Tab-separated table of C-alpha atoms in Angstrom:
chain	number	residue	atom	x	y	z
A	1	UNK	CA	-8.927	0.284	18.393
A	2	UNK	CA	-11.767	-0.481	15.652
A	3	UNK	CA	-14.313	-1.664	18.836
A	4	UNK	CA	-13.752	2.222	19.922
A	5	UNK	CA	-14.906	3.746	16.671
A	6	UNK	CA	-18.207	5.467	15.952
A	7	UNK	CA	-20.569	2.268	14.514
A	8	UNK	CA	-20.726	3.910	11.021
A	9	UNK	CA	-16.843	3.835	11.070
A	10	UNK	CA	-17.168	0.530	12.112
A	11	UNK	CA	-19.239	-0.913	9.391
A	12	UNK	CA	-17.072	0.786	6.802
A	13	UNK	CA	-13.677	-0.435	8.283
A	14	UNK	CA	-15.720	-3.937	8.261
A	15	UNK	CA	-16.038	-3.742	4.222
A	16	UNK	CA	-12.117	-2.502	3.710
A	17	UNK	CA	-11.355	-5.530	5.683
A	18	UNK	CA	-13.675	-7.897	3.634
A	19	UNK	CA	-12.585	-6.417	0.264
A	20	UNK	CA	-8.439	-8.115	0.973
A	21	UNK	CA	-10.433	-11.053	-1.297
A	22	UNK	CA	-10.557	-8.554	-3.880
A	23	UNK	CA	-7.071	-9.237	-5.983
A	24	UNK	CA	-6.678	-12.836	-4.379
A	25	UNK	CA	-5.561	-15.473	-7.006
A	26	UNK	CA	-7.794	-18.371	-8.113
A	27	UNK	CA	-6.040	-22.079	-7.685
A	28	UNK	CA	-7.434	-24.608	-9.468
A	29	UNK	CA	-7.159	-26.947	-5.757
A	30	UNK	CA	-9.330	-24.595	-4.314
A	31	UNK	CA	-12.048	-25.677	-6.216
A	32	UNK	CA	-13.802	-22.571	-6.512
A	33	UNK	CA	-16.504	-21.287	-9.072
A	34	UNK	CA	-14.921	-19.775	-12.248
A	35	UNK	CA	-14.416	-15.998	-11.518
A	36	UNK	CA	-14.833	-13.013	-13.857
A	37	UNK	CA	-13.934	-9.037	-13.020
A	38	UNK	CA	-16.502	-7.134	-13.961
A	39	UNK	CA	-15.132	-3.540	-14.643
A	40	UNK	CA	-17.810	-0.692	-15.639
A	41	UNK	CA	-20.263	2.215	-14.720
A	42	UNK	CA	-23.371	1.481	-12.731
A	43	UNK	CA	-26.543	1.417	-14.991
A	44	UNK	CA	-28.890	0.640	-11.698
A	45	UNK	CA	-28.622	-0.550	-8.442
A	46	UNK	CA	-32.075	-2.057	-6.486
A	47	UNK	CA	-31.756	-4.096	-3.469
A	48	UNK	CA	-30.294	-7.412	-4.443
A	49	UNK	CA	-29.616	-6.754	-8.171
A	50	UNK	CA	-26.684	-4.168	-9.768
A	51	UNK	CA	-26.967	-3.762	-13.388
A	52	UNK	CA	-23.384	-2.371	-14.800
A	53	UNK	CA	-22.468	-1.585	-18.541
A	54	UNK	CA	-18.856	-3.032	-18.529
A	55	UNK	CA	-15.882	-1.323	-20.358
A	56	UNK	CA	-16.440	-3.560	-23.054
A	57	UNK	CA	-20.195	-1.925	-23.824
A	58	UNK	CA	-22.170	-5.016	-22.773
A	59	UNK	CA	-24.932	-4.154	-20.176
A	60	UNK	CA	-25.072	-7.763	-17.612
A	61	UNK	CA	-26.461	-7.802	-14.584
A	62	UNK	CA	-24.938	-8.657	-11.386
A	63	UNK	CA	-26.803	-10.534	-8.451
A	64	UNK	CA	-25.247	-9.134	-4.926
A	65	UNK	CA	-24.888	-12.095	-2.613
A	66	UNK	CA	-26.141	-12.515	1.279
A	67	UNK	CA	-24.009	-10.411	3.258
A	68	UNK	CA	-22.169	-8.688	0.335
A	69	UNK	CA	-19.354	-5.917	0.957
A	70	UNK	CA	-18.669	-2.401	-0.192
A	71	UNK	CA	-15.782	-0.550	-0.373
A	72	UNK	CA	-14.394	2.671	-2.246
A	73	UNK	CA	-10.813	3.711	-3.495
A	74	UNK	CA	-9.387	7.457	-2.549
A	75	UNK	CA	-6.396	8.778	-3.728
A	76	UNK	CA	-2.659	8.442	-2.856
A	77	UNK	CA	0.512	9.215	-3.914
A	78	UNK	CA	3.981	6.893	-4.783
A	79	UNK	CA	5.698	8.911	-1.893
A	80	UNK	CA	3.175	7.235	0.482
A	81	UNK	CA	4.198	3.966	-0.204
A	82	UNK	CA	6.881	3.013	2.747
A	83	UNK	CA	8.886	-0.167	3.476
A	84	UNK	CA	7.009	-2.786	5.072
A	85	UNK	CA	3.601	-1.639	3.493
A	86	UNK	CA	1.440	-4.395	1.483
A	87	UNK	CA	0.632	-3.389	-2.262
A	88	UNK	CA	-0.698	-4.413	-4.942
A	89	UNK	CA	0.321	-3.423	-8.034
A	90	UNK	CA	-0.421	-4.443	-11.788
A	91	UNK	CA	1.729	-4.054	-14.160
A	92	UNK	CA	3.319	-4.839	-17.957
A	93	UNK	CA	6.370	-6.022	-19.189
A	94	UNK	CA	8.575	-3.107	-19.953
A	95	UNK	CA	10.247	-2.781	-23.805
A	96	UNK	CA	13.597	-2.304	-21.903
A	97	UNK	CA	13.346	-5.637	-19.249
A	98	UNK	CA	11.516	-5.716	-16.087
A	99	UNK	CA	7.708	-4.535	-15.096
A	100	UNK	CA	6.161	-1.162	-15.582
A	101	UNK	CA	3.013	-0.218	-13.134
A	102	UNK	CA	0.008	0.628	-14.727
A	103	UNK	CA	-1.585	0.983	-10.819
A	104	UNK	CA	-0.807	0.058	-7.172
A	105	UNK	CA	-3.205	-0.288	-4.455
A	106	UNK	CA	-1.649	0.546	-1.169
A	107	UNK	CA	-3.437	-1.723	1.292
A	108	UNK	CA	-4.556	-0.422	4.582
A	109	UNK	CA	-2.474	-2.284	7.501
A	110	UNK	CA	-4.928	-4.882	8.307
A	111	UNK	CA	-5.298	-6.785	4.505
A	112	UNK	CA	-1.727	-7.223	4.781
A	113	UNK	CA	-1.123	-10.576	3.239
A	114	UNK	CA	-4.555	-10.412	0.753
A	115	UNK	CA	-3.729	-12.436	-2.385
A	116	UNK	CA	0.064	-12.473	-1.754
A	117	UNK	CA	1.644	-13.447	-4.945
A	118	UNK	CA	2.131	-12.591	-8.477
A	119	UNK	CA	-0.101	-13.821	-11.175
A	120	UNK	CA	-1.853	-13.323	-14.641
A	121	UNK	CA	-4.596	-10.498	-14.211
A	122	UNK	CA	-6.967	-9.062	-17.054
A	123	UNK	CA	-6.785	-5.572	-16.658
A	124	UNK	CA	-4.676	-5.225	-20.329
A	125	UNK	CA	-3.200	-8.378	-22.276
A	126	UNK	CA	-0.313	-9.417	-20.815
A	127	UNK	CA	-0.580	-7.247	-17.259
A	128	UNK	CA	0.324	-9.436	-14.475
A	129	UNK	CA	-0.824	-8.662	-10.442
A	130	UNK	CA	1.715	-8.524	-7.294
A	131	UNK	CA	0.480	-8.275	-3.785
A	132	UNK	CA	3.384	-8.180	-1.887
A	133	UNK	CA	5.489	-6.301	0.622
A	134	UNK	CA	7.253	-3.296	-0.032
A	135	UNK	CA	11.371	-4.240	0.663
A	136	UNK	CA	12.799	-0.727	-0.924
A	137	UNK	CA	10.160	1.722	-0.790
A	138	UNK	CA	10.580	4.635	-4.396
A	139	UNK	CA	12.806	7.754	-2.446
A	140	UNK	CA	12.187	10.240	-4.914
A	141	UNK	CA	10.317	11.344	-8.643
A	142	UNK	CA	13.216	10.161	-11.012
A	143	UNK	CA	13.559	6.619	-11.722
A	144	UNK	CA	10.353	5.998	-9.290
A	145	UNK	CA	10.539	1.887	-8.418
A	146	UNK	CA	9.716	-0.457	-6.020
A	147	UNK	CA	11.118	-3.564	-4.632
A	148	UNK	CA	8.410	-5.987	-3.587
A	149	UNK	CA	8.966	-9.592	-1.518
A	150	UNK	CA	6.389	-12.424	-1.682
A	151	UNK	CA	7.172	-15.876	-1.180
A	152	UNK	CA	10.714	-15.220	-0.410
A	153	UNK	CA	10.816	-13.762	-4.007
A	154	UNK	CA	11.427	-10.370	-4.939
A	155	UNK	CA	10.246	-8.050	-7.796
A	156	UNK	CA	11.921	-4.730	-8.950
A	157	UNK	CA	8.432	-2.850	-10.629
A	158	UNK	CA	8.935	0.667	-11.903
A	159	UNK	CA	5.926	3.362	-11.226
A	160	UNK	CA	5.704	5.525	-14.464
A	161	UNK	CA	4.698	9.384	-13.950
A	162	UNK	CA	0.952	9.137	-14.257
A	163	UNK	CA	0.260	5.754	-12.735
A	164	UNK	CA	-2.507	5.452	-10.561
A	165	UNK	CA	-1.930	4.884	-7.073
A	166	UNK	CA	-4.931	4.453	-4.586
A	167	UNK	CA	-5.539	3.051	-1.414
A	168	UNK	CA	-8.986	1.077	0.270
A	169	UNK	CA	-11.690	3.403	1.429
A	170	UNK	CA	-15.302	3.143	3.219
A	171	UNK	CA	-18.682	3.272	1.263
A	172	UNK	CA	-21.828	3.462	1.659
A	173	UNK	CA	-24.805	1.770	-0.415
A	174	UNK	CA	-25.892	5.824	-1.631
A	175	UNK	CA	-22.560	5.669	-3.741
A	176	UNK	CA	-24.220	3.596	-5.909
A	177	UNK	CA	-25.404	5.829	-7.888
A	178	UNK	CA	-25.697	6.070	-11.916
A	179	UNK	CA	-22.497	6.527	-13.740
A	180	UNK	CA	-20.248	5.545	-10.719
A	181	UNK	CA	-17.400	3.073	-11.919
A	182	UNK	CA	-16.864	-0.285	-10.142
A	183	UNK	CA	-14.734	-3.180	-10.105
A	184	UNK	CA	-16.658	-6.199	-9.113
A	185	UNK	CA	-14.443	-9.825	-8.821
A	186	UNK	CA	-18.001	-11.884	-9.523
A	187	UNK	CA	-18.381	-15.402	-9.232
A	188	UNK	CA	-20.416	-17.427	-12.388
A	189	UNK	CA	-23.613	-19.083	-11.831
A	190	UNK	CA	-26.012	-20.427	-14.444
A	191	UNK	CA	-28.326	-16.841	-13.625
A	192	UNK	CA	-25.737	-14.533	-14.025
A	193	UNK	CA	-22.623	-13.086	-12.282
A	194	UNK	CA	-22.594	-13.713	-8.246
A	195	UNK	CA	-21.017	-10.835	-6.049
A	196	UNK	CA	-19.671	-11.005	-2.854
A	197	UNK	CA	-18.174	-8.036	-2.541
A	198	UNK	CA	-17.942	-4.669	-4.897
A	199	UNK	CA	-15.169	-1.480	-5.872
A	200	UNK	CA	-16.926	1.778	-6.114
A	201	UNK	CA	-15.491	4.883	-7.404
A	202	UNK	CA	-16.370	7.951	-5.027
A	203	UNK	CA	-15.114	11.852	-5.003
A	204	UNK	CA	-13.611	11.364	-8.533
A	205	UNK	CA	-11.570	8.646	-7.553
A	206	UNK	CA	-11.913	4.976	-9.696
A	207	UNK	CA	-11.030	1.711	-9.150
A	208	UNK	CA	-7.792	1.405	-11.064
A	209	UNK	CA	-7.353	-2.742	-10.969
């Protein structure tokens, strides 16, 4: 179906596919280089080189790898989530038991599987990721939650009114612009942060994770 599409189409369903590394876990036996999320607004972007103030009000700049991938976020909503369907959702311990949602990603068809598992993430202290499949999909606006299975475990995650809930989108290199917000998972090197791939926010829309 993709070798039928327009070649644009093509080389933006190539950097949804490529971003499923985005929320993958880190094991220690993979022996990886030390990762860092880099979450912020574009200060410049030349070439190579993508200079971002982060939330955090430090300005670092961010060397873009050979053969690095771009992607975008658009909207969705909790009713589009379905059984069967691959999320990923981050979320915090809830005062009364159980996990609250503070976003989901809804994962287009072919990352199923990206990062299955659930793990510590840094998006707030204490927030946790889960990419996993959808087992009982939220049927209505009261009481909104999910059952998720990964690794023959399941998680019960409730979706507050208000939560974020996006899905993987194409982009181009002219949405780098100024002021846009990105999420970049960036790999440390002596020189500097190392990207292989970057989240851009586009049409209003921003990277929620």
């Amino acid at each position: 179906m993709i070798k039928t599409m327009i070649p644009a189409l093509v080389l933006g369903l190539s950097a949804i596919t490529s971003a499923a590394i985005l929320t993958a876990p880190v094991h220690a036996e993979d022996q990886k280089p030390e990762q860092v999320h880099i979450r912020g607004s574009i200060v410049n972007y030349s070439g190579s080189a993508l200079k971002v103030k982060t939330r955090e009000g430090e300005t670092v700049d961010v060397t873009l790898a050979d053969g690095w991938k771009l992607a975008s976020v658009a909207n969705a909503a909790v009713t589009d989530i379905k059984p069967g369907d691959f999320v990923g959702i981050a979320s915090l311990p809830s005062a009364g038991g159980g996990d609250g949602a503070i976003e989901v990603l809804i994962f287009p068809p072919a990352m199923k599987g990206a990062g299955e598992g659930s793990y510590g993430w840094d998006l707030k202290p204490n927030s946790s990721m889960t990419n996993a499949t959808v087992a009982d999909a939220v049927k209505g606006v009261d009481g909104r939650t999910v059952t998720v299975s990964y690794h023959g475990k399941e998680k019960k995650i409730a979706i507050p009114d208000g939560t974020p809930v996006v899905t993987i989108a194409p982009a181009t290199k002219d949405d780098l612009v100024p002021g846009a917000v990105v999420f970049i998972p960036a790999e440390k090197s002596p020189s500097g942060p190392l990207a292989h791939q970057v989240l851009v926010g586009k049409n209003g829309v921003v990277p929620p994770m």
